């Protein structure tokens, strides 16, 4: 039990657990792509598709088309993207090897495998270029490679951004942020959780009474964490000074044991 003056003294702040839309930002290093390999694979697939369209009964062309399609899938492109590549022009892929004003250049971000399950095609992506501080480029995730790099334990995430002024050069270094929506969850601030090493606790409160409550946590967002068990929407929990409350509770318990022994 903590009186109001005591709570003010140790800086107790309360927050209400609530249902909210959570999102997490996955940060990754990136670069402007220079990828002749993917460019060549797209060209091979486009030529094979043209050959099949002009001669549908040509068995060899169909086999080549299947082979080039599989190659693009291994490089991380989805079936929908491969279908679009089949009918697009060569200029649509030139950003893999060349830039230029108005060109759509490719961005490659290296995402660690621990975050990879969160990243999907269509998610918003924001790109900062150290060469142009204060300016951000926006796009969406186009594809995620299906193979992990064994040396870095990362996979490439691809996106395309329009370079209106022709300033983005192949192999330029980038800082990439991918916004991952996590859905509506019961959530509390991450600082409200006291991690003892064996379990996670929060201090729920009603009036002057504070009760340590074990919780089961779910997804972590930007400064927030989902609570799966232990706290429900509307519960009031301590958002700061958890350590001081825990220390005071332990001190009081020790003092009570000492008085019992002395008695």
XYZ file of N, CA and C in Angstrom:
789
model
N 0.843 -1.194 0.000
C 0.000 0.000 0.000
C 0.872 1.235 0.000
N 0.563 2.170 -0.912
C 1.328 3.412 -0.996
C 0.367 4.596 -0.933
N 0.648 5.501 -0.031
C -0.177 6.705 0.056
C 0.159 7.640 -1.099
N -0.703 8.616 -1.340
C -0.489 9.563 -2.420
C 0.830 10.330 -2.261
N 1.167 10.845 -1.055
C 2.461 11.531 -0.918
C 3.640 10.627 -1.240
N 3.539 9.357 -0.812
C 4.628 8.428 -1.075
C 4.744 8.145 -2.574
N 3.615 8.007 -3.271
C 3.630 7.776 -4.706
C 4.260 8.953 -5.441
N 3.956 10.166 -4.999
C 4.549 11.339 -5.632
C 6.050 11.390 -5.388
N 6.462 10.974 -4.198
C 7.881 11.030 -3.831
C 8.729 10.127 -4.727
N 8.219 8.922 -5.030
C 9.021 7.990 -5.838
C 8.654 8.049 -7.318
N 7.741 8.963 -7.674
C 7.466 9.212 -9.097
C 6.611 8.170 -9.781
N 5.584 7.680 -9.070
C 4.701 6.672 -9.652
C 3.783 7.323 -10.688
N 3.745 6.724 -11.875
C 2.816 7.153 -12.917
C 1.964 5.959 -13.324
N 0.684 6.210 -13.513
C -0.245 5.144 -13.859
C -0.707 5.283 -15.303
N -1.048 4.140 -15.903
C -1.576 4.144 -17.264
C -2.645 3.054 -17.346
N -3.629 3.281 -18.193
C -4.700 2.310 -18.366
C -4.390 1.387 -19.541
N -4.469 0.079 -19.296
C -4.321 -0.876 -20.397
C -5.474 -0.682 -21.371
N -5.168 -0.654 -22.658
C -6.218 -0.395 -23.633
C -5.997 -1.191 -24.909
N -7.075 -1.365 -25.642
C -6.992 -2.019 -26.949
C -6.605 -0.965 -27.977
N -5.548 -1.236 -28.714
C -5.060 -0.259 -29.688
C -4.457 -0.963 -30.894
N -4.344 -0.209 -31.967
C -3.648 -0.694 -33.155
C -2.149 -0.605 -32.914
N -1.493 -1.742 -32.905
C -0.057 -1.757 -32.686
C 0.688 -1.893 -34.011
N 1.846 -1.303 -34.059
C 2.721 -1.471 -35.217
C 4.158 -1.477 -34.729
N 4.991 -2.088 -35.508
C 6.413 -2.191 -35.160
C 7.240 -1.749 -36.349
N 8.327 -1.074 -36.077
C 9.220 -0.638 -37.145
C 10.428 -1.563 -37.212
N 10.593 -2.220 -38.342
C 11.781 -3.047 -38.582
C 12.805 -2.173 -39.290
N 13.969 -2.028 -38.675
C 15.034 -1.202 -39.252
C 16.100 -2.099 -39.877
N 16.597 -1.674 -41.029
C 17.570 -2.497 -41.736
C 18.485 -1.619 -42.582
N 19.740 -2.022 -42.729
C 20.604 -1.323 -43.685
C 20.203 -1.706 -45.104
N 20.447 -0.814 -46.029
C 20.078 -1.101 -47.412
C 21.021 -0.423 -48.393
N 20.728 -0.638 -49.662
C 21.526 -0.022 -50.720
C 20.673 0.103 -51.970
N 21.078 1.034 -52.838
C 20.487 1.091 -54.170
C 21.071 -0.070 -54.968
N 20.196 -0.888 -55.533
C 20.648 -2.134 -56.143
C 21.460 -1.904 -57.411
N 22.491 -2.702 -57.532
C 23.148 -2.911 -58.822
C 23.144 -4.417 -59.006
N 22.179 -4.924 -59.771
C 21.932 -6.364 -59.813
C 21.781 -6.847 -61.249
N 22.898 -6.982 -61.947
C 22.826 -7.490 -63.326
C 22.222 -8.888 -63.401
N 22.392 -9.675 -62.324
C 21.857 -11.036 -62.325
C 20.337 -11.058 -62.412
N 19.684 -10.241 -61.584
C 18.227 -10.184 -61.633
C 17.761 -9.561 -62.951
N 18.489 -8.549 -63.405
C 18.133 -7.915 -64.679
C 18.162 -8.945 -65.809
N 19.213 -9.757 -65.829
C 19.329 -10.778 -66.878
C 18.223 -11.824 -66.756
N 17.897 -12.201 -65.502
C 16.841 -13.196 -65.290
C 15.491 -12.662 -65.767
N 15.226 -11.391 -65.512
C 13.977 -10.794 -65.987
C 13.936 -10.736 -67.511
N 15.069 -10.395 -68.120
C 15.121 -10.334 -69.573
C 14.910 -11.718 -70.200
N 15.543 -12.734 -69.598
C 15.379 -14.098 -70.101
C 13.908 -14.517 -70.019
N 13.272 -14.194 -68.900
C 11.876 -14.573 -68.726
C 10.981 -13.812 -69.712
N 11.263 -12.538 -69.919
C 10.457 -11.739 -70.843
C 10.573 -12.284 -72.275
N 11.797 -12.623 -72.682
C 12.010 -13.167 -74.026
C 11.332 -14.527 -74.183
N 11.402 -15.352 -73.128
C 10.754 -16.662 -73.180
C 9.243 -16.505 -73.275
N 8.694 -15.532 -72.538
C 7.251 -15.290 -72.591
C 6.825 -14.820 -73.978
N 7.645 -13.977 -74.594
C 7.335 -13.514 -75.951
C 7.369 -14.677 -76.936
N 8.330 -15.582 -76.759
C 8.444 -16.736 -77.656
C 7.237 -17.646 -77.534
N 6.759 -17.834 -76.302
C 5.579 -18.685 -76.099
C 4.335 -18.028 -76.686
N 4.217 -16.700 -76.523
C 3.047 -16.008 -77.077
C 3.014 -16.087 -78.609
N 4.205 -16.006 -79.220
C 4.260 -16.036 -80.683
C 4.150 -17.458 -81.222
N 4.544 -18.456 -80.406
C 4.497 -19.844 -80.857
C 4.084 -20.730 -79.688
N 2.803 -20.747 -79.336
C 2.336 -21.459 -78.142
C 2.645 -22.944 -78.148
N 2.815 -23.548 -79.324
C 3.038 -24.995 -79.395
C 4.511 -25.379 -79.277
N 5.382 -24.378 -79.141
C 6.819 -24.668 -79.057
C 7.154 -25.196 -77.666
N 7.417 -26.499 -77.605
C 7.686 -27.118 -76.295
C 8.934 -26.593 -75.629
N 9.990 -26.339 -76.390
C 11.245 -25.864 -75.811
C 11.075 -24.484 -75.183
N 10.303 -23.615 -75.848
C 10.070 -22.280 -75.302
C 9.295 -22.356 -73.991
N 8.342 -23.277 -73.918
C 7.564 -23.444 -72.686
C 8.446 -23.918 -71.549
N 9.372 -24.821 -71.846
C 10.282 -25.316 -70.812
C 11.203 -24.201 -70.322
N 11.690 -23.387 -71.257
C 12.546 -22.260 -70.883
C 11.766 -21.279 -70.018
N 10.502 -21.060 -70.369
C 9.665 -20.146 -69.587
C 9.495 -20.647 -68.156
N 9.250 -21.950 -68.001
C 9.123 -22.526 -66.655
C 10.419 -22.382 -65.867
N 11.547 -22.602 -66.562
C 12.843 -22.507 -65.902
C 13.134 -21.077 -65.434
N 12.865 -20.108 -66.318
C 13.125 -18.716 -65.935
C 12.167 -18.256 -64.837
N 10.951 -18.785 -64.846
C 9.988 -18.443 -63.796
C 10.473 -18.954 -62.442
N 10.965 -20.205 -62.420
C 11.489 -20.760 -61.176
C 12.694 -19.959 -60.675
N 13.536 -19.522 -61.605
C 14.709 -18.732 -61.223
C 14.285 -17.435 -60.545
N 13.259 -16.770 -61.082
C 12.783 -15.519 -60.493
C 12.127 -15.757 -59.139
N 11.443 -16.878 -58.982
C 10.840 -17.187 -57.690
C 11.919 -17.396 -56.635
N 13.006 -18.061 -57.009
C 14.116 -18.261 -56.074
C 14.783 -16.934 -55.711
N 14.691 -15.963 -56.602
C 15.246 -14.637 -56.323
C 14.289 -13.776 -55.498
N 13.124 -14.321 -55.144
C 12.235 -13.631 -54.219
C 11.024 -12.980 -54.828
N 10.858 -13.033 -56.145
C 9.708 -12.388 -56.772
C 8.465 -13.272 -56.626
N 7.323 -12.640 -56.429
C 6.066 -13.370 -56.313
C 5.545 -13.730 -57.696
N 4.549 -14.626 -57.733
C 3.962 -15.005 -59.020
C 3.358 -13.790 -59.730
N 2.708 -12.906 -58.943
C 2.102 -11.721 -59.540
C 3.162 -10.817 -60.167
N 4.300 -10.661 -59.502
C 5.368 -9.819 -60.042
C 5.976 -10.449 -61.298
N 6.097 -11.766 -61.293
C 6.641 -12.449 -62.468
C 5.692 -12.302 -63.654
N 4.385 -12.392 -63.372
C 3.403 -12.216 -64.450
C 3.491 -10.811 -65.045
N 3.673 -9.817 -64.166
C 3.804 -8.443 -64.674
C 5.070 -8.294 -65.504
N 6.151 -8.956 -65.040
C 7.420 -8.867 -65.778
C 7.303 -9.483 -67.165
N 6.412 -10.468 -67.294
C 6.259 -11.148 -68.591
C 5.773 -10.196 -69.673
N 4.977 -9.216 -69.285
C 4.367 -8.332 -70.280
C 4.929 -6.911 -70.251
N 5.866 -6.634 -69.335
C 6.403 -5.278 -69.231
C 7.569 -5.088 -70.189
N 7.981 -3.856 -70.327
C 9.075 -3.545 -71.246
C 10.416 -3.665 -70.544
N 11.467 -3.648 -71.326
C 12.817 -3.730 -70.784
C 13.115 -2.547 -69.869
N 12.551 -1.385 -70.180
C 12.825 -0.195 -69.385
C 12.367 -0.332 -67.934
N 11.394 -1.221 -67.680
C 10.884 -1.366 -66.323
C 11.914 -1.977 -65.383
N 12.943 -2.626 -65.922
C 13.965 -3.267 -65.094
C 15.307 -2.546 -65.139
N 15.384 -1.466 -65.913
C 16.687 -0.809 -66.083
C 17.213 -0.222 -64.779
N 16.298 0.010 -63.799
C 16.755 0.533 -62.512
C 17.618 -0.437 -61.727
N 17.681 -1.703 -62.165
C 18.561 -2.675 -61.521
C 20.024 -2.477 -61.908
N 20.261 -1.783 -62.995
C 21.638 -1.587 -63.455
C 21.971 -0.126 -63.726
N 20.953 0.707 -63.947
C 21.170 2.118 -64.267
C 20.157 2.983 -63.525
N 20.564 4.197 -63.198
C 19.638 5.151 -62.627
C 19.142 6.096 -63.706
N 18.966 7.360 -63.303
C 18.518 8.354 -64.259
C 17.288 9.069 -63.768
N 17.124 10.306 -64.189
C 15.992 11.115 -63.754
C 14.676 10.436 -64.114
N 13.800 10.313 -63.122
C 12.496 9.704 -63.333
C 12.499 8.189 -63.319
N 13.674 7.581 -63.188
C 13.755 6.125 -63.211
C 13.261 5.540 -61.888
N 12.764 4.312 -61.959
C 12.389 3.576 -60.746
C 13.573 2.696 -60.356
N 14.280 3.090 -59.312
C 15.449 2.320 -58.873
C 15.016 1.315 -57.820
N 15.772 0.230 -57.736
C 15.469 -0.814 -56.770
C 16.249 -0.581 -55.486
N 15.582 -0.861 -54.374
C 16.197 -0.793 -53.047
C 16.291 -2.210 -52.502
N 17.466 -2.563 -51.981
C 17.646 -3.839 -51.302
C 17.934 -3.559 -49.829
N 17.096 -4.095 -48.946
C 17.322 -3.985 -47.504
C 17.658 -5.365 -46.958
N 18.629 -5.426 -46.050
C 19.045 -6.702 -45.453
C 18.355 -6.861 -44.101
N 17.334 -7.706 -44.050
C 16.534 -7.893 -42.835
C 16.978 -9.172 -42.127
N 17.265 -9.068 -40.829
C 17.703 -10.229 -40.061
C 16.582 -11.253 -39.953
N 16.967 -12.518 -39.882
C 15.967 -13.588 -39.915
C 15.020 -13.528 -38.722
N 15.435 -12.943 -37.594
C 14.522 -12.838 -36.445
C 13.332 -11.920 -36.753
N 13.504 -11.005 -37.712
C 12.418 -10.086 -38.079
C 11.719 -10.485 -39.369
N 12.219 -11.511 -40.009
C 11.775 -11.799 -41.370
C 10.309 -12.211 -41.432
N 9.828 -12.920 -40.416
C 8.431 -13.375 -40.437
C 7.449 -12.205 -40.393
N 7.921 -11.031 -39.947
C 7.043 -9.866 -39.847
C 6.877 -9.138 -41.179
N 7.829 -9.309 -42.078
C 7.882 -8.485 -43.298
C 7.144 -9.166 -44.439
N 6.208 -8.436 -45.031
C 5.403 -8.964 -46.135
C 5.360 -7.954 -47.276
N 5.117 -8.469 -48.469
C 4.925 -7.594 -49.625
C 3.727 -6.682 -49.383
N 3.887 -5.419 -49.779
C 2.813 -4.447 -49.628
C 2.951 -3.541 -48.420
N 3.837 -3.870 -47.482
C 4.013 -3.019 -46.306
C 4.746 -1.727 -46.673
N 4.426 -0.680 -45.927
C 5.043 0.627 -46.197
C 6.518 0.603 -45.829
N 7.303 1.280 -46.647
C 8.745 1.348 -46.421
C 9.199 2.790 -46.568
N 10.099 3.213 -45.696
C 10.648 4.572 -45.735
C 12.161 4.469 -45.811
N 12.741 5.229 -46.711
C 14.178 5.126 -46.991
C 14.846 6.474 -46.757
N 15.886 6.472 -45.929
C 16.737 7.645 -45.732
C 18.054 7.418 -46.449
N 18.530 8.448 -47.133
C 19.795 8.369 -47.864
C 20.794 9.307 -47.184
N 21.845 8.784 -46.550
C 22.815 9.654 -45.871
C 23.357 10.765 -46.750
N 23.436 10.522 -48.057
C 23.951 11.544 -48.962
C 23.018 12.746 -49.071
N 21.738 12.548 -48.721
C 20.747 13.622 -48.794
C 19.988 13.705 -47.470
N 20.649 14.209 -46.425
C 20.033 14.232 -45.093
C 18.744 15.062 -45.074
N 17.800 14.578 -44.260
C 16.543 15.289 -44.113
C 15.515 14.983 -45.178
N 15.863 14.113 -46.121
C 14.942 13.776 -47.200
C 14.646 12.280 -47.158
N 13.372 11.917 -47.160
C 12.970 10.516 -47.096
C 12.241 10.123 -48.380
N 12.441 8.881 -48.792
C 11.758 8.317 -49.947
C 10.789 7.250 -49.448
N 9.627 7.162 -50.078
C 8.589 6.246 -49.608
C 8.215 5.257 -50.706
N 7.930 4.037 -50.279
C 7.505 3.012 -51.222
C 6.813 1.898 -50.446
N 6.688 0.729 -51.083
C 6.136 -0.458 -50.438
C 7.027 -1.652 -50.739
N 7.035 -2.612 -49.824
C 7.814 -3.827 -50.041
C 7.277 -4.537 -51.277
N 8.177 -4.821 -52.218
C 7.780 -5.495 -53.453
C 7.973 -7.004 -53.351
N 9.049 -7.442 -52.700
C 9.342 -8.873 -52.632
C 10.331 -9.138 -51.501
N 10.312 -10.381 -51.029
C 11.237 -10.829 -49.989
C 11.924 -12.086 -50.498
N 13.242 -12.097 -50.462
C 13.977 -13.272 -50.929
C 13.581 -14.505 -50.120
N 13.596 -15.654 -50.764
C 13.221 -16.904 -50.102
C 14.422 -17.663 -49.561
N 15.614 -17.065 -49.634
C 16.839 -17.718 -49.177
C 17.571 -16.794 -48.208
N 18.063 -17.365 -47.094
C 18.832 -16.610 -46.102
C 20.310 -16.618 -46.483
N 20.965 -15.475 -46.366
C 22.411 -15.403 -46.546
C 23.075 -16.067 -45.342
N 23.815 -17.156 -45.517
C 24.368 -17.878 -44.362
C 25.432 -17.096 -43.600
N 26.067 -16.136 -44.263
C 27.106 -15.355 -43.596
C 26.551 -14.263 -42.707
N 25.519 -13.574 -43.177
C 24.964 -12.437 -42.424
C 23.671 -12.771 -41.697
N 23.078 -13.946 -41.992
C 21.785 -14.355 -41.433
C 20.704 -13.324 -41.749
N 20.741 -12.822 -42.970
C 19.732 -11.865 -43.431
C 19.143 -12.344 -44.740
N 17.992 -11.767 -45.084
C 17.395 -11.975 -46.407
C 17.143 -10.610 -47.031
N 17.203 -10.552 -48.339
C 16.976 -9.283 -49.025
C 15.493 -8.985 -49.147
N 15.144 -7.771 -48.808
C 13.796 -7.261 -49.028
C 13.906 -6.211 -50.123
N 13.059 -6.312 -51.129
C 13.166 -5.451 -52.298
C 12.016 -4.444 -52.358
N 12.326 -3.274 -52.859
C 11.310 -2.252 -53.110
C 11.788 -1.399 -54.279
N 10.864 -0.659 -54.859
C 11.206 0.272 -55.930
C 10.791 1.676 -55.514
N 11.681 2.635 -55.741
C 11.348 4.033 -55.472
C 11.671 4.853 -56.722
N 10.887 5.882 -56.923
C 11.091 6.744 -58.089
C 12.127 7.811 -57.762
N 13.133 7.872 -58.591
C 14.212 8.847 -58.420
C 13.951 10.010 -59.378
N 13.116 10.954 -58.936
C 12.657 12.035 -59.822
C 13.810 12.873 -60.361
N 14.864 13.061 -59.539
C 15.958 13.941 -59.948
C 17.198 13.188 -60.420
N 17.131 11.869 -60.429
C 18.279 11.100 -60.915
C 19.486 11.175 -60.015
N 19.277 11.235 -58.696
C 20.403 11.381 -57.765
C 20.803 10.086 -57.078
N 19.990 9.043 -57.218
C 20.258 7.792 -56.508
C 21.104 6.879 -57.387
N 22.321 6.642 -56.944
C 23.286 5.893 -57.734
C 23.400 4.459 -57.225
N 23.660 3.504 -58.127
C 23.837 2.118 -57.701
C 24.869 1.985 -56.595
N 24.524 1.157 -55.588
C 25.350 0.848 -54.425
C 25.404 1.964 -53.390
N 24.606 3.020 -53.529
C 24.491 4.011 -52.455
C 23.961 3.339 -51.191
N 24.504 3.748 -50.031
C 24.070 3.197 -48.751
C 22.770 3.859 -48.313
N 21.875 3.062 -47.677
C 20.578 3.553 -47.247
C 20.272 3.086 -45.825
N 19.354 3.795 -45.178
C 18.775 3.349 -43.915
C 17.287 3.132 -44.166
N 16.815 1.907 -43.919
C 15.463 1.507 -44.303
C 14.616 1.224 -43.067
N 13.379 1.716 -43.094
C 12.408 1.423 -42.035
C 11.160 0.816 -42.673
N 10.766 -0.353 -42.164
C 9.580 -1.049 -42.679
C 8.525 -1.043 -41.583
N 7.363 -0.490 -41.888
C 6.275 -0.390 -40.917
C 5.450 -1.674 -40.949
N 5.428 -2.381 -39.805
C 4.736 -3.665 -39.728
C 3.485 -3.531 -38.867
N 2.288 -3.619 -39.435
C 1.072 -3.574 -38.618
C 0.884 -4.889 -37.869
N 0.531 -4.804 -36.584
C 0.374 -5.982 -35.743
C -1.076 -6.247 -35.352
N -1.986 -5.341 -35.708
C -3.399 -5.538 -35.386
C -3.788 -4.907 -34.061
N -5.061 -5.087 -33.678
C -5.585 -4.523 -32.434
C -5.314 -5.479 -31.281
N -4.621 -4.968 -30.273
C -4.220 -5.790 -29.126
C -4.436 -5.020 -27.828
N -4.609 -5.773 -26.730
C -4.541 -5.153 -25.402
C -3.072 -4.859 -25.128
N -2.753 -3.606 -24.850
C -1.349 -3.221 -24.769
C -1.097 -2.274 -23.598
N 0.153 -2.304 -23.122
C 0.634 -1.391 -22.088
C 2.022 -0.910 -22.513
N 2.502 0.199 -21.947
C 3.859 0.631 -22.283
C 4.893 -0.422 -21.886
N 5.941 -0.550 -22.684
C 6.985 -1.549 -22.384
C 7.620 -1.288 -21.029
N 7.715 -0.027 -20.624
C 8.335 0.315 -19.343
C 7.490 -0.110 -18.153
N 6.231 -0.504 -18.388
C 5.375 -0.937 -17.288
C 5.708 -2.354 -16.832
N 6.525 -3.064 -17.606
C 6.825 -4.467 -17.316
C 8.132 -4.561 -16.529
N 8.072 -5.284 -15.426
C 9.266 -5.554 -14.611
C 9.701 -6.980 -14.904
N 10.881 -7.132 -15.503
C 11.394 -8.458 -15.871
C 12.327 -8.947 -14.771
N 11.932 -10.018 -14.082
C 12.737 -10.548 -12.979
C 13.784 -11.538 -13.453
N 13.753 -11.866 -14.753
C 14.646 -12.895 -15.270
C 13.950 -14.226 -15.418
N 13.012 -14.508 -14.520
C 12.244 -15.748 -14.584
C 10.816 -15.514 -15.059
N 10.298 -14.319 -14.837
C 8.942 -14.002 -15.247
C 8.809 -12.495 -15.413
N 7.714 -12.080 -16.047
C 7.425 -10.654 -16.213
C 6.251 -10.287 -15.293
N 6.396 -9.127 -14.642
C 5.379 -8.646 -13.718
C 4.951 -7.241 -14.097
N 3.706 -6.906 -13.758
C 3.274 -5.518 -13.735
C 2.632 -5.277 -12.376
N 2.578 -4.009 -11.982
C 1.887 -3.650 -10.746
C 0.525 -3.074 -11.110
N -0.517 -3.870 -10.838
C -1.881 -3.374 -11.006
C -2.283 -2.635 -9.735
N -3.132 -1.640 -9.901
C -3.491 -0.829 -8.743
C -4.989 -0.543 -8.701
N -5.498 -0.522 -7.481
C -6.844 -0.040 -7.173
C -6.719 0.813 -5.917
N -6.947 2.098 -6.067
C -6.769 2.998 -4.926
C -5.314 3.072 -4.512
N -5.047 2.842 -3.219
C -3.672 2.909 -2.714
C -2.967 1.566 -2.754
N -3.652 0.532 -3.205
C -3.079 -0.820 -3.169
C -2.442 -1.169 -4.518
N -1.231 -1.680 -4.454
C -0.479 -2.080 -5.645
C -0.163 -3.567 -5.547
N -0.523 -4.305 -6.584
C -0.349 -5.757 -6.536
C 0.513 -6.229 -7.698
N 1.644 -6.916 -7.403
C 2.462 -7.468 -8.483
C 1.698 -8.602 -9.168
N 1.591 -8.537 -10.483
C 0.773 -9.479 -11.242
C 1.599 -10.073 -12.378
N 1.746 -11.411 -12.405
C 2.460 -12.031 -13.540
C 1.673 -11.824 -14.832
N 2.384 -11.598 -15.913
C 1.750 -11.398 -17.217
C 2.435 -12.261 -18.262
N 1.660 -12.605 -19.279
C 2.199 -13.264 -20.465
C 2.161 -12.238 -21.592
N 3.316 -11.970 -22.177
C 3.431 -10.920 -23.181
C 3.419 -11.505 -24.591
N 2.956 -10.690 -25.539
C 2.936 -11.093 -26.941
C 3.854 -10.217 -27.773
N 3.314 -9.668 -28.836
C 4.117 -8.892 -29.780
C 4.584 -7.583 -29.154
N 5.819 -7.200 -29.477
C 6.355 -5.911 -29.049
C 6.196 -4.912 -30.182
N 5.725 -3.728 -29.845
C 5.575 -2.660 -30.825
C 6.565 -1.554 -30.481
N 6.385 -0.381 -31.076
C 7.286 0.742 -30.828
C 6.943 1.376 -29.481
N 7.577 0.861 -28.413
C 7.352 1.388 -27.072
C 6.199 0.745 -26.333
N 5.465 -0.162 -26.987
C 4.315 -0.843 -26.391
C 4.510 -2.343 -26.493
N 3.739 -3.070 -25.670
C 3.809 -4.525 -25.724
C 2.410 -5.096 -25.520
N 2.099 -6.135 -26.276
C 0.809 -6.813 -26.140
C 0.795 -7.647 -24.856
N -0.335 -7.640 -24.149
C -0.510 -8.481 -22.969
C -1.520 -9.572 -23.308
N -1.060 -10.822 -23.276
C -1.913 -11.956 -23.610
C -2.700 -12.421 -22.385
N -2.040 -12.439 -21.219
C -2.685 -12.852 -19.973
C -2.199 -11.969 -18.832
N -3.077 -11.768 -17.840
C -2.690 -11.064 -16.623
C -3.261 -9.674 -16.499
N -3.499 -9.014 -17.625
C -4.047 -7.660 -17.636
C -5.115 -7.588 -18.720
N -6.224 -6.938 -18.415
C -7.269 -6.744 -19.416
C -7.479 -5.258 -19.653
N -8.143 -4.938 -20.732
C -8.412 -3.536 -21.059
C -9.164 -2.874 -19.899
N -8.709 -1.684 -19.520
C -9.322 -0.950 -18.419
C -8.574 -1.061 -17.108
N -7.702 -2.069 -16.969
C -6.898 -2.189 -15.748
C -5.896 -1.039 -15.669
N -5.687 -0.530 -14.459
C -4.680 0.503 -14.239
C -3.383 -0.156 -13.778
N -2.287 0.187 -14.441
C -0.991 -0.384 -14.086
C 0.025 0.742 -13.913
N 1.079 0.428 -13.192
C 2.155 1.395 -12.980
C 3.007 1.462 -14.247
N 3.181 2.660 -14.765
C 3.953 2.834 -15.992
C 5.394 3.233 -15.731
N 5.703 3.651 -14.507
C 7.075 4.014 -14.158
C 7.273 3.775 -12.669
N 8.526 3.704 -12.247
C 8.901 3.480 -10.840
C 8.580 2.059 -10.381
N 8.435 1.112 -11.309
C 8.187 -0.281 -10.916
C 9.285 -0.825 -10.023
N 10.533 -0.499 -10.380
C 11.667 -1.027 -9.618
C 11.635 -0.507 -8.181
N 11.288 0.783 -8.029
C 11.240 1.351 -6.684
C 10.109 0.739 -5.870
N 8.962 0.510 -6.503
C 7.853 -0.126 -5.788
C 8.227 -1.537 -5.385
N 8.854 -2.280 -6.305
C 9.277 -3.637 -5.999
C 10.289 -3.646 -4.867
N 11.234 -2.705 -4.895
C 12.245 -2.623 -3.835
C 11.600 -2.307 -2.494
N 10.649 -1.373 -2.487
C 9.982 -1.009 -1.249
C 9.178 -2.178 -0.702
N 8.513 -2.917 -1.598
C 7.737 -4.077 -1.157
C 8.641 -5.127 -0.536
N 9.792 -5.373 -1.150
C 10.724 -6.349 -0.594
C 11.286 -5.871 0.737
N 11.565 -4.572 0.849
C 12.074 -4.030 2.102
C 11.055 -4.193 3.224
N 9.794 -3.906 2.911
C 8.754 -4.047 3.931
C 8.577 -5.502 4.346
N 8.655 -6.412 3.356
C 8.523 -7.840 3.673
C 9.671 -8.303 4.555
N 10.893 -7.838 4.243
C 12.048 -8.213 5.056
C 11.932 -7.645 6.463
N 11.470 -6.395 6.566
C 11.302 -5.776 7.875
C 10.254 -6.513 8.703
N 9.175 -6.955 8.058
C 8.124 -7.679 8.745
C 8.645 -9.024 9.251
N 9.450 -9.715 8.423
C 10.047 -10.971 8.866
C 10.991 -10.754 10.046
N 11.734 -9.669 10.014
C 12.667 -9.367 11.097
C 11.906 -9.115 12.403
N 10.797 -8.350 12.292
C 10.002 -8.081 13.489
C 9.379 -9.366 14.037
N 8.981 -10.248 13.123
C 8.395 -11.521 13.562
C 9.417 -12.354 14.320
N 10.643 -12.394 13.802
C 11.693 -13.165 14.468
C 12.069 -12.554 15.813
N 12.112 -11.223 15.846
C 12.469 -10.541 17.087
C 11.386 -10.772 18.150
N 10.126 -10.814 17.651
C 9.024 -11.019 18.576
C 9.096 -12.425 19.184
